[in-house]
PDB file of C-alpha atoms in Angstrom:
ATOM      1  CA  MET A 157       0.000   0.000   0.000  1.00  0.00           C
ATOM      2  CA  PRO A 158       1.836   3.119  -1.206  1.00  0.00           C
ATOM      3  CA  GLU A 159       1.613   6.069   1.146  1.00  0.00           C
ATOM      4  CA  THR A 160       2.815   9.665   0.846  1.00  0.00           C
ATOM      5  CA  THR A 161       2.871  11.933   3.897  1.00  0.00           C
ATOM      6  CA  ARG A 162       3.726  15.595   4.560  1.00  0.00           C
ATOM      7  CA  GLY A 163       2.711  15.630   8.232  1.00  0.00           C
ATOM      8  CA  GLY A 164      -0.662  17.279   8.719  1.00  0.00           C
ATOM      9  CA  GLN A 165      -4.362  16.767   9.244  1.00  0.00           C
ATOM     10  CA  ARG A 166      -6.008  16.515   5.806  1.00  0.00           C
ATOM     11  CA  ARG A 167      -5.571  13.035   4.417  1.00  0.00           C
ATOM     12  CA  VAL A 168      -7.070  11.022   1.600  1.00  0.00           C
ATOM     13  CA  GLU A 169      -7.751   7.317   1.191  1.00  0.00           C
ATOM     14  CA  LEU A 170      -7.896   5.961  -2.351  1.00  0.00           C
ATOM     15  CA  VAL A 171      -9.719   2.634  -2.082  1.00  0.00           C
ATOM     16  CA  VAL A 172      -9.739   0.361  -5.126  1.00  0.00           C
ATOM     17  CA  ARG A 173     -11.167  -3.034  -5.960  1.00  0.00           C
ATOM     18  CA  ASP A 174      -8.707  -5.897  -6.013  1.00  0.00           C
ATOM     19  CA  ASP A 175      -9.952  -7.513  -9.251  1.00  0.00           C
ATOM     20  CA  LEU A 176      -9.042  -4.865 -11.814  1.00  0.00           C
ATOM     21  CA  PRO A 177      -7.655  -5.449 -15.316  1.00  0.00           C
ATOM     22  CA  GLU A 178      -4.310  -3.899 -16.321  1.00  0.00           C
ATOM     23  CA  PRO A 179      -5.754  -0.892 -18.235  1.00  0.00           C
ATOM     24  CA  VAL A 180      -7.626   0.175 -15.103  1.00  0.00           C
ATOM     25  CA  GLU A 181      -4.512  -0.314 -12.974  1.00  0.00           C
ATOM     26  CA  SER A 182      -2.648   2.187 -15.194  1.00  0.00           C
ATOM     27  CA  ARG A 183      -5.493   4.691 -14.624  1.00  0.00           C
ATOM     28  CA  LEU A 184      -5.064   4.187 -10.882  1.00  0.00           C
ATOM     29  CA  GLU A 185      -1.383   5.027 -11.213  1.00  0.00           C
ATOM     30  CA  ARG A 186      -2.415   8.364 -12.770  1.00  0.00           C
ATOM     31  CA  LEU A 187      -4.774   8.957  -9.826  1.00  0.00           C
ATOM     32  CA  SER A 188      -1.901   8.260  -7.425  1.00  0.00           C
ATOM     33  CA  ALA A 189       0.308  10.675  -9.380  1.00  0.00           C
ATOM     34  CA  ARG A 190      -2.401  13.342  -9.056  1.00  0.00           C
ATOM     35  CA  LEU A 191      -2.559  12.736  -5.300  1.00  0.00           C
ATOM     36  CA  ASP A 192       1.250  13.088  -5.176  1.00  0.00           C
ATOM     37  CA  GLN A 193       0.838  16.500  -6.859  1.00  0.00           C
ATOM     38  CA  LEU A 194      -1.783  17.504  -4.273  1.00  0.00           C
ATOM     39  CA  VAL A 195       0.620  16.551  -1.462  1.00  0.00           C
ATOM     40  CA  ALA A 196       3.451  18.501  -3.130  1.00  0.00           C
ATOM     41  CA  ALA A 197       1.155  21.541  -3.456  1.00  0.00           C
ATOM     42  CA  SER A 198       0.130  21.192   0.228  1.00  0.00           C
ATOM     43  CA  GLU A 199      -3.537  20.778  -0.769  1.00  0.00           C
ATOM     44  CA  ILE A 200      -3.563  17.537   1.260  1.00  0.00           C
ATOM     45  CA  ASP A 201      -1.154  16.300   3.880  1.00  0.00           C
ATOM     46  CA  SER A 202      -1.091  12.614   3.007  1.00  0.00           C
ATOM     47  CA  TYR A 203      -2.765   9.817   1.114  1.00  0.00           C
ATOM     48  CA  ALA A 204      -2.813   6.053   1.203  1.00  0.00           C
ATOM     49  CA  ARG A 205      -4.048   3.490  -1.297  1.00  0.00           C
ATOM     50  CA  TYR A 206      -6.012   0.447  -0.106  1.00  0.00           C
ATOM     51  CA  ARG A 207      -7.716  -2.500  -1.793  1.00  0.00           C
ATOM     52  CA  TRP A 208     -10.977  -4.242  -1.036  1.00  0.00           C
ATOM     53  CA  SER A 209     -13.033  -7.058  -2.557  1.00  0.00           C
ATOM     54  CA  LYS A 210     -15.664  -6.251  -5.170  1.00  0.00           C
ATOM     55  CA  HIS A 211     -18.336  -8.279  -3.332  1.00  0.00           C
ATOM     56  CA  GLN A 212     -18.604  -8.141   0.444  1.00  0.00           C
ATOM     57  CA  SER A 213     -20.976 -10.032   2.661  1.00  0.00           C
ATOM     58  CA  PHE A 214     -23.124  -7.692   4.739  1.00  0.00           C
ATOM     59  CA  ASP A 215     -22.156  -9.812   7.751  1.00  0.00           C
ATOM     60  CA  ALA A 216     -18.477  -9.003   7.205  1.00  0.00           C
ATOM     61  CA  VAL A 217     -18.570  -5.536   5.603  1.00  0.00           C
ATOM     62  CA  GLU A 218     -15.389  -3.546   6.212  1.00  0.00           C
ATOM     63  CA  SER A 219     -15.616  -0.894   8.900  1.00  0.00           C
ATOM     64  CA  ARG A 220     -14.478   1.606   6.262  1.00  0.00           C
ATOM     65  CA  TYR A 221     -17.813   1.199   4.414  1.00  0.00           C
ATOM     66  CA  VAL A 222     -19.760   1.489   7.668  1.00  0.00           C
ATOM     67  CA  SER A 223     -18.011   4.833   8.316  1.00  0.00           C
ATOM     68  CA  PHE A 224     -18.753   5.952   4.739  1.00  0.00           C
ATOM     69  CA  ARG A 225     -22.434   5.084   5.188  1.00  0.00           C
ATOM     70  CA  GLU A 226     -22.596   7.055   8.448  1.00  0.00           C
ATOM     71  CA  TRP A 227     -20.957  10.052   6.744  1.00  0.00           C
ATOM     72  CA  ALA A 228     -23.486   9.865   3.869  1.00  0.00           C
ATOM     73  CA  ARG A 229     -26.405   9.777   6.306  1.00  0.00           C
ATOM     74  CA  ASP A 230     -25.072  12.771   8.236  1.00  0.00           C
ATOM     75  CA  ALA A 231     -24.275  14.690   5.027  1.00  0.00           C
ATOM     76  CA  GLY A 232     -27.682  13.976   3.497  1.00  0.00           C
ATOM     77  CA  VAL A 233     -26.296  12.215   0.431  1.00  0.00           C
ATOM     78  CA  GLN A 234     -26.469   8.711  -1.030  1.00  0.00           C
ATOM     79  CA  LEU A 235     -23.616   6.338  -1.785  1.00  0.00           C
ATOM     80  CA  SER A 236     -25.542   4.473  -4.463  1.00  0.00           C
ATOM     81  CA  PRO A 237     -25.194   3.729  -7.294  1.00  0.00           C
ATOM     82  CA  GLY A 238     -21.426   3.593  -6.635  1.00  0.00           C
ATOM     83  CA  PHE A 239     -22.037   1.273  -3.713  1.00  0.00           C
ATOM     84  CA  ASP A 240     -24.823  -1.191  -4.375  1.00  0.00           C
ATOM     85  CA  SER A 241     -26.494  -4.285  -2.984  1.00  0.00           C
ATOM     86  CA  ARG A 242     -26.860  -7.303  -5.259  1.00  0.00           C
ATOM     87  CA  ALA A 243     -27.871 -10.925  -5.030  1.00  0.00           C
ATOM     88  CA  CYS A 244     -24.712 -12.955  -5.665  1.00  0.00           C
ATOM     89  CA  TYR A 245     -24.204 -16.691  -5.924  1.00  0.00           C
ATOM     90  CA  SER A 246     -21.738 -18.049  -3.355  1.00  0.00           C
ATOM     91  CA  MET A 247     -19.505 -20.828  -4.615  1.00  0.00           C
ATOM     92  CA  VAL A 248     -18.748 -21.630  -0.963  1.00  0.00           C
ATOM     93  CA  THR A 249     -22.326 -22.080   0.289  1.00  0.00           C
ATOM     94  CA  GLY A 250     -24.039 -22.786  -3.028  1.00  0.00           C
ATOM     95  CA  GLU A 251     -26.681 -20.204  -2.146  1.00  0.00           C
ATOM     96  CA  CYS A 252     -27.656 -16.814  -3.447  1.00  0.00           C
ATOM     97  CA  GLU A 253     -27.100 -14.072  -0.871  1.00  0.00           C
ATOM     98  CA  GLN A 254     -27.152 -10.289  -0.775  1.00  0.00           C
ATOM     99  CA  SER A 255     -23.746  -8.661  -0.873  1.00  0.00           C
ATOM    100  CA  LEU A 256     -22.323  -5.183  -1.067  1.00  0.00           C
ATOM    101  CA  VAL A 257     -20.720  -4.318  -4.404  1.00  0.00           C
ATOM    102  CA  VAL A 258     -18.170  -1.506  -4.098  1.00  0.00           C
ATOM    103  CA  PRO A 259     -17.128   0.953  -6.819  1.00  0.00           C
ATOM    104  CA  VAL A 260     -13.969   0.428  -8.858  1.00  0.00           C
ATOM    105  CA  VAL A 261     -12.400   3.378  -7.070  1.00  0.00           C
ATOM    106  CA  CYS A 262     -13.455   5.411  -4.053  1.00  0.00           C
ATOM    107  CA  LEU A 263     -11.906   8.562  -2.618  1.00  0.00           C
ATOM    108  CA  ALA A 264     -12.377   9.430   1.063  1.00  0.00           C
ATOM    109  CA  VAL A 265     -11.221  12.788   2.403  1.00  0.00           C
ATOM    110  CA  TYR A 266     -10.489  13.121   6.121  1.00  0.00           C
ATOM    111  CA  ASP A 267      -9.850  16.043   8.421  1.00  0.00           C
ATOM    112  CA  GLY A 268      -7.949  14.253  11.154  1.00  0.00           C
ATOM    113  CA  ASP A 269     -10.129  11.240  11.982  1.00  0.00           C
ATOM    114  CA  GLU A 270     -13.370  12.796  10.700  1.00  0.00           C
ATOM    115  CA  ILE A 271     -14.625  12.059   7.205  1.00  0.00           C
ATOM    116  CA  GLU A 272     -14.988  15.277   5.220  1.00  0.00           C
ATOM    117  CA  ALA A 273     -16.273  13.682   1.995  1.00  0.00           C
ATOM    118  CA  VAL A 274     -16.582  10.371   0.151  1.00  0.00           C
ATOM    119  CA  TYR A 275     -16.594  10.051  -3.631  1.00  0.00           C
ATOM    120  CA  PRO A 276     -18.586   8.837  -5.458  1.00  0.00           C
ATOM    121  CA  HIS A 277     -21.826  10.037  -3.881  1.00  0.00           C
ATOM    122  CA  VAL A 278     -25.084  11.631  -4.988  1.00  0.00           C
ATOM    123  CA  GLY A 279     -26.605  14.746  -3.459  1.00  0.00           C
ATOM    124  CA  ALA A 280     -28.180  17.459  -5.587  1.00  0.00           C
ATOM    125  CA  GLU A 281     -25.958  16.066  -8.372  1.00  0.00           C
ATOM    126  CA  PRO A 282     -23.710  13.031  -8.710  1.00  0.00           C
ATOM    127  CA  ARG A 283     -20.153  13.629  -7.481  1.00  0.00           C
ATOM    128  CA  THR A 284     -17.360  11.483  -8.903  1.00  0.00           C
ATOM    129  CA  VAL A 285     -13.803  10.763  -7.816  1.00  0.00           C
ATOM    130  CA  ALA A 286     -12.711  13.341 -10.432  1.00  0.00           C
ATOM    131  CA  ASP A 287     -15.008  15.877  -8.723  1.00  0.00           C
ATOM    132  CA  GLY A 288     -13.361  15.046  -5.407  1.00  0.00           C
ATOM    133  CA  LEU A 289      -9.875  15.610  -6.834  1.00  0.00           C
ATOM    134  CA  ALA A 290     -11.020  18.901  -8.360  1.00  0.00           C
ATOM    135  CA  ALA A 291     -12.503  20.015  -5.024  1.00  0.00           C
ATOM    136  CA  LEU A 292      -9.244  19.142  -3.248  1.00  0.00           C
ATOM    137  CA  SER A 293      -7.204  21.200  -5.680  1.00  0.00           C
ATOM    138  CA  GLY A 294      -9.647  24.094  -5.711  1.00  0.00           C
ATOM    139  CA  THR A 295     -10.143  23.817  -9.492  1.00  0.00           C
ATOM    140  CA  ALA A 296     -13.876  23.208  -9.317  1.00  0.00           C
ATOM    141  CA  PRO A 297     -15.686  26.526  -8.766  1.00  0.00           C
ATOM    142  CA  GLY A 298     -18.743  26.074  -6.602  1.00  0.00           C
ATOM    143  CA  LEU A 299     -17.888  22.452  -5.786  1.00  0.00           C
ATOM    144  CA  SER A 300     -17.436  21.774  -2.106  1.00  0.00           C
ATOM    145  CA  HIS A 301     -17.553  18.784   0.216  1.00  0.00           C
ATOM    146  CA  PRO A 302     -20.439  17.760   0.284  1.00  0.00           C
ATOM    147  CA  PRO A 303     -23.787  19.151  -0.834  1.00  0.00           C
ATOM    148  CA  THR A 304     -25.946  19.265   2.278  1.00  0.00           C
ATOM    149  CA  GLU A 305     -29.552  18.727   1.279  1.00  0.00           C
ATOM    150  CA  PRO A 306     -31.656  16.051   2.916  1.00  0.00           C
ATOM    151  CA  GLY A 307     -31.362  12.497   1.642  1.00  0.00           C
ATOM    152  CA  THR A 308     -30.752   8.981   2.791  1.00  0.00           C
ATOM    153  CA  ALA A 309     -27.704   6.778   2.978  1.00  0.00           C
ATOM    154  CA  ASP A 310     -27.800   3.319   1.480  1.00  0.00           C
TER     155      ASP A 310
END
């Protein structure tokens, strides 16, 4: 897990699925390079890149997703369709069960230990990982973290 740090409070987690083809992996390297630029420009203090499984049992969902869901509820936004629930066949149990399907890439922005924003999400408009990077660099006029109208978390 590559990590870049400058010693401060604003940090970013880039969370990616572990089953990605090579062309997508090269895109992720460009995202990491962009995060390196944001660290160098002191827009963020650090970032780390993590991996998670595409399908996750709701019984064993990572605490990271639980925190994202709580942030979405408090911010009045939705995490779907980036995060979704689907019926998936289990080769282990031979049964069909509901599981969480995570996006190919997710960007979480923290101020210390508090989540500031999670991308992708949907509020008044959909917000993508690219929107999150633009908001971090200040290149997206009128785009802030996050829109704050009422809504529900998934």
